[in-house]
Amino acid sequence: MSFNKVIIVGNLGRDPELRYTPQGTAVCNFSVATTEKRRDKSGDFQDVTTWFRVTLWEKKAEVAAKYLQKGKPVY
């Protein structure tokens, strides 16, 4: 068995959206933007932004919705 571990460090692209399932489980969705500088063919640096969609469940979802806001840095 194998697995991959990814650590995403970036800024929130929008405010977290908190909702609840019919069973009462909290679900929070938000997006995180990461930016890196890369050289293009002419040698100039370009900013490249990658977006990640994140979903949190239960207590973590409620905490994220309470404390996170658009533009805040997240780890």
Short mmCIF file of N, CA, C and O in Angstrom, two decimals:
data_model
loop_
_atom_site.label_atom_id
_atom_site.label_comp_id
_atom_site.label_asym_id
_atom_site.label_seq_id
_atom_site.Cartn_x
_atom_site.Cartn_y
_atom_site.Cartn_z
N MET A 1 0.84 -1.17 0.00
CA MET A 1 0.00 0.00 0.00
C MET A 1 0.89 1.24 0.00
O MET A 1 1.91 1.28 0.66
N SER A 2 0.49 2.25 -0.75
CA SER A 2 1.24 3.50 -0.77
C SER A 2 0.26 4.67 -0.76
O SER A 2 -0.92 4.51 -1.08
N PHE A 3 0.75 5.84 -0.38
CA PHE A 3 -0.08 7.03 -0.39
C PHE A 3 0.81 8.24 -0.63
O PHE A 3 2.03 8.17 -0.49
N ASN A 4 0.20 9.33 -1.03
CA ASN A 4 0.92 10.57 -1.25
C ASN A 4 0.47 11.59 -0.21
O ASN A 4 -0.70 11.62 0.17
N LYS A 5 1.40 12.41 0.22
CA LYS A 5 1.10 13.47 1.17
C LYS A 5 1.38 14.80 0.49
O LYS A 5 2.44 14.98 -0.09
N VAL A 6 0.43 15.71 0.57
CA VAL A 6 0.57 17.02 -0.05
C VAL A 6 0.34 18.07 1.01
O VAL A 6 -0.61 18.00 1.78
N ILE A 7 1.23 19.05 1.06
CA ILE A 7 1.06 20.19 1.96
C ILE A 7 0.83 21.41 1.09
O ILE A 7 1.65 21.73 0.23
N ILE A 8 -0.29 22.08 1.31
CA ILE A 8 -0.67 23.24 0.51
C ILE A 8 -0.55 24.48 1.38
O ILE A 8 -1.16 24.57 2.44
N VAL A 9 0.26 25.43 0.93
CA VAL A 9 0.43 26.71 1.62
C VAL A 9 0.08 27.80 0.62
O VAL A 9 0.67 27.88 -0.45
N GLY A 10 -0.92 28.60 0.95
CA GLY A 10 -1.34 29.65 0.02
C GLY A 10 -2.30 30.60 0.70
O GLY A 10 -2.32 30.73 1.92
N ASN A 11 -3.10 31.27 -0.12
CA ASN A 11 -4.09 32.23 0.38
C ASN A 11 -5.49 31.80 -0.03
O ASN A 11 -5.69 31.26 -1.12
N LEU A 12 -6.45 32.08 0.86
CA LEU A 12 -7.84 31.76 0.56
C LEU A 12 -8.35 32.62 -0.58
O LEU A 12 -8.19 33.83 -0.58
N GLY A 13 -8.98 31.96 -1.55
CA GLY A 13 -9.51 32.68 -2.70
C GLY A 13 -10.92 33.21 -2.48
O GLY A 13 -11.36 34.11 -3.19
N ARG A 14 -11.63 32.66 -1.51
CA ARG A 14 -12.98 33.11 -1.19
C ARG A 14 -13.29 32.72 0.25
O ARG A 14 -12.61 31.89 0.82
N ASP A 15 -14.32 33.31 0.81
CA ASP A 15 -14.72 32.96 2.17
C ASP A 15 -15.20 31.50 2.21
O ASP A 15 -15.82 31.02 1.25
N PRO A 16 -14.91 30.79 3.29
CA PRO A 16 -15.37 29.41 3.41
C PRO A 16 -16.89 29.33 3.41
O PRO A 16 -17.57 30.23 3.94
N GLU A 17 -17.42 28.27 2.81
CA GLU A 17 -18.87 28.03 2.79
C GLU A 17 -19.17 26.85 3.70
O GLU A 17 -18.75 25.73 3.43
N LEU A 18 -19.88 27.12 4.79
CA LEU A 18 -20.23 26.08 5.75
C LEU A 18 -21.66 25.62 5.50
O LEU A 18 -22.57 26.44 5.33
N ARG A 19 -21.87 24.31 5.45
CA ARG A 19 -23.20 23.74 5.31
C ARG A 19 -23.26 22.48 6.15
O ARG A 19 -22.24 22.01 6.65
N TYR A 20 -24.43 21.93 6.28
CA TYR A 20 -24.62 20.72 7.07
C TYR A 20 -25.35 19.68 6.25
O TYR A 20 -26.27 20.00 5.48
N THR A 21 -24.95 18.42 6.39
CA THR A 21 -25.64 17.32 5.73
C THR A 21 -26.97 17.09 6.45
O THR A 21 -27.17 17.59 7.56
N PRO A 22 -27.90 16.33 5.84
CA PRO A 22 -29.16 16.03 6.53
C PRO A 22 -28.96 15.33 7.89
O PRO A 22 -29.80 15.44 8.77
N GLN A 23 -27.84 14.65 8.06
CA GLN A 23 -27.54 13.98 9.33
C GLN A 23 -26.93 14.93 10.36
O GLN A 23 -26.65 14.54 11.49
N GLY A 24 -26.66 16.19 9.95
CA GLY A 24 -26.11 17.18 10.88
C GLY A 24 -24.60 17.30 10.87
O GLY A 24 -24.03 18.00 11.71
N THR A 25 -23.92 16.66 9.92
CA THR A 25 -22.46 16.74 9.83
C THR A 25 -22.06 18.03 9.11
O THR A 25 -22.55 18.32 8.03
N ALA A 26 -21.14 18.78 9.70
CA ALA A 26 -20.66 20.03 9.11
C ALA A 26 -19.71 19.74 7.96
O ALA A 26 -18.86 18.85 8.04
N VAL A 27 -19.87 20.53 6.88
CA VAL A 27 -19.00 20.43 5.70
C VAL A 27 -18.62 21.84 5.30
O VAL A 27 -19.48 22.72 5.18
N CYS A 28 -17.33 22.10 5.10
CA CYS A 28 -16.85 23.42 4.73
C CYS A 28 -16.04 23.32 3.44
O CYS A 28 -15.13 22.49 3.34
N ASN A 29 -16.35 24.18 2.46
CA ASN A 29 -15.61 24.22 1.20
C ASN A 29 -14.97 25.58 1.02
O ASN A 29 -15.58 26.62 1.33
N PHE A 30 -13.74 25.59 0.51
CA PHE A 30 -13.07 26.83 0.14
C PHE A 30 -11.98 26.51 -0.86
O PHE A 30 -11.67 25.36 -1.12
N SER A 31 -11.41 27.55 -1.45
CA SER A 31 -10.32 27.35 -2.41
C SER A 31 -9.07 28.07 -1.93
O SER A 31 -9.14 29.12 -1.28
N VAL A 32 -7.93 27.48 -2.24
CA VAL A 32 -6.63 28.02 -1.86
C VAL A 32 -5.80 28.25 -3.12
O VAL A 32 -5.72 27.37 -3.98
N ALA A 33 -5.20 29.43 -3.22
CA ALA A 33 -4.36 29.76 -4.36
C ALA A 33 -2.90 29.73 -3.94
O ALA A 33 -2.52 30.29 -2.91
N THR A 34 -2.07 29.03 -4.73
CA THR A 34 -0.63 29.05 -4.53
C THR A 34 0.00 29.71 -5.76
O THR A 34 -0.50 29.53 -6.87
N THR A 35 1.06 30.46 -5.56
CA THR A 35 1.72 31.17 -6.65
C THR A 35 3.21 30.88 -6.62
O THR A 35 3.82 30.88 -5.56
N GLU A 36 3.75 30.60 -7.80
CA GLU A 36 5.20 30.40 -7.91
C GLU A 36 5.71 31.18 -9.11
O GLU A 36 4.95 31.48 -10.04
N LYS A 37 6.97 31.53 -9.08
CA LYS A 37 7.59 32.25 -10.20
C LYS A 37 8.34 31.24 -11.07
O LYS A 37 9.10 30.43 -10.58
N ARG A 38 8.10 31.33 -12.37
CA ARG A 38 8.77 30.47 -13.34
C ARG A 38 9.32 31.33 -14.46
O ARG A 38 8.75 32.35 -14.81
N ARG A 39 10.41 30.88 -15.05
CA ARG A 39 10.97 31.57 -16.21
C ARG A 39 10.24 31.10 -17.47
O ARG A 39 10.03 29.92 -17.66
N ASP A 40 9.92 32.08 -18.33
CA ASP A 40 9.34 31.70 -19.61
C ASP A 40 10.46 31.52 -20.63
O ASP A 40 11.64 31.59 -20.29
N LYS A 41 10.11 31.27 -21.89
CA LYS A 41 11.12 30.99 -22.93
C LYS A 41 12.05 32.17 -23.17
O LYS A 41 13.21 31.98 -23.56
N SER A 42 11.58 33.39 -22.91
CA SER A 42 12.43 34.56 -23.12
C SER A 42 13.31 34.87 -21.91
O SER A 42 14.12 35.78 -21.94
N GLY A 43 13.15 34.10 -20.81
CA GLY A 43 13.97 34.29 -19.62
C GLY A 43 13.35 35.19 -18.57
O GLY A 43 13.94 35.38 -17.51
N ASP A 44 12.19 35.75 -18.85
CA ASP A 44 11.50 36.60 -17.89
C ASP A 44 10.73 35.74 -16.89
O ASP A 44 10.26 34.67 -17.21
N PHE A 45 10.60 36.26 -15.66
CA PHE A 45 9.83 35.54 -14.64
C PHE A 45 8.34 35.82 -14.83
O PHE A 45 7.93 36.95 -15.07
N GLN A 46 7.55 34.78 -14.69
CA GLN A 46 6.10 34.87 -14.76
C GLN A 46 5.52 34.25 -13.49
O GLN A 46 6.02 33.23 -13.02
N ASP A 47 4.46 34.86 -12.95
CA ASP A 47 3.76 34.27 -11.82
C ASP A 47 2.78 33.22 -12.34
O ASP A 47 1.99 33.51 -13.25
N VAL A 48 2.83 32.02 -11.76
CA VAL A 48 1.91 30.95 -12.13
C VAL A 48 1.09 30.60 -10.89
O VAL A 48 1.64 30.22 -9.86
N THR A 49 -0.23 30.75 -10.99
CA THR A 49 -1.12 30.49 -9.87
C THR A 49 -1.83 29.17 -10.08
O THR A 49 -2.35 28.90 -11.16
N THR A 50 -1.85 28.34 -9.04
CA THR A 50 -2.56 27.07 -9.05
C THR A 50 -3.62 27.11 -7.96
O THR A 50 -3.34 27.50 -6.83
N TRP A 51 -4.84 26.69 -8.32
CA TRP A 51 -5.96 26.69 -7.38
C TRP A 51 -6.25 25.29 -6.90
O TRP A 51 -6.23 24.34 -7.67
N PHE A 52 -6.53 25.17 -5.59
CA PHE A 52 -6.90 23.89 -4.98
C PHE A 52 -8.25 24.05 -4.30
O PHE A 52 -8.48 25.03 -3.59
N ARG A 53 -9.13 23.08 -4.52
CA ARG A 53 -10.42 23.05 -3.81
C ARG A 53 -10.25 22.18 -2.57
O ARG A 53 -9.76 21.07 -2.66
N VAL A 54 -10.67 22.71 -1.43
CA VAL A 54 -10.49 22.02 -0.16
C VAL A 54 -11.86 21.78 0.48
O VAL A 54 -12.71 22.67 0.48
N THR A 55 -12.04 20.59 1.04
CA THR A 55 -13.26 20.24 1.77
C THR A 55 -12.87 19.74 3.15
O THR A 55 -12.04 18.85 3.26
N LEU A 56 -13.45 20.32 4.17
CA LEU A 56 -13.23 19.89 5.55
C LEU A 56 -14.54 19.38 6.12
O LEU A 56 -15.62 19.84 5.75
N TRP A 57 -14.43 18.45 7.06
CA TRP A 57 -15.60 17.82 7.66
C TRP A 57 -15.61 17.99 9.17
O TRP A 57 -14.57 18.15 9.80
N GLU A 58 -16.80 17.95 9.75
CA GLU A 58 -17.06 17.92 11.18
C GLU A 58 -16.46 19.13 11.90
O GLU A 58 -16.64 20.25 11.46
N LYS A 59 -15.74 18.92 13.00
CA LYS A 59 -15.24 20.02 13.83
C LYS A 59 -14.27 20.92 13.05
O LYS A 59 -14.30 22.15 13.20
N LYS A 60 -13.42 20.33 12.21
CA LYS A 60 -12.48 21.15 11.43
C LYS A 60 -13.23 22.09 10.49
O LYS A 60 -12.78 23.21 10.25
N ALA A 61 -14.35 21.64 9.96
CA ALA A 61 -15.17 22.48 9.08
C ALA A 61 -15.71 23.69 9.84
O ALA A 61 -15.67 24.82 9.34
N GLU A 62 -16.20 23.47 11.04
CA GLU A 62 -16.75 24.57 11.85
C GLU A 62 -15.68 25.57 12.26
O GLU A 62 -15.89 26.78 12.24
N VAL A 63 -14.50 25.07 12.61
CA VAL A 63 -13.39 25.95 13.00
C VAL A 63 -12.93 26.79 11.80
O VAL A 63 -12.70 27.99 11.92
N ALA A 64 -12.80 26.17 10.64
CA ALA A 64 -12.37 26.89 9.43
C ALA A 64 -13.37 27.99 9.09
O ALA A 64 -12.97 29.12 8.79
N ALA A 65 -14.65 27.69 9.14
CA ALA A 65 -15.67 28.68 8.81
C ALA A 65 -15.65 29.85 9.79
O ALA A 65 -15.94 30.99 9.42
N LYS A 66 -15.30 29.57 11.02
CA LYS A 66 -15.28 30.60 12.06
C LYS A 66 -14.09 31.55 11.92
O LYS A 66 -14.22 32.77 12.10
N TYR A 67 -12.91 31.02 11.58
CA TYR A 67 -11.69 31.82 11.64
C TYR A 67 -11.10 32.24 10.29
O TYR A 67 -10.29 33.16 10.25
N LEU A 68 -11.45 31.58 9.21
CA LEU A 68 -10.82 31.89 7.92
C LEU A 68 -11.65 32.90 7.13
O LEU A 68 -12.87 32.91 7.21
N GLN A 69 -10.94 33.75 6.37
CA GLN A 69 -11.58 34.73 5.51
C GLN A 69 -10.81 34.84 4.21
O GLN A 69 -9.62 34.49 4.15
N LYS A 70 -11.46 35.34 3.18
CA LYS A 70 -10.83 35.51 1.87
C LYS A 70 -9.53 36.29 2.02
O LYS A 70 -9.47 37.31 2.73
N GLY A 71 -8.47 35.81 1.37
CA GLY A 71 -7.17 36.50 1.38
C GLY A 71 -6.24 36.09 2.49
O GLY A 71 -5.05 36.38 2.43
N LYS A 72 -6.74 35.41 3.52
CA LYS A 72 -5.90 35.00 4.64
C LYS A 72 -4.95 33.89 4.21
O LYS A 72 -5.31 33.02 3.44
N PRO A 73 -3.71 33.89 4.73
CA PRO A 73 -2.80 32.79 4.44
C PRO A 73 -3.22 31.53 5.20
O PRO A 73 -3.68 31.62 6.34
N VAL A 74 -3.08 30.38 4.56
CA VAL A 74 -3.44 29.10 5.20
C VAL A 74 -2.37 28.08 4.92
O VAL A 74 -1.64 28.13 3.94
N TYR A 75 -2.28 27.08 5.82
CA TYR A 75 -1.32 25.99 5.74
C TYR A 75 -2.07 24.69 5.87
O TYR A 75 -2.87 24.52 6.76
#
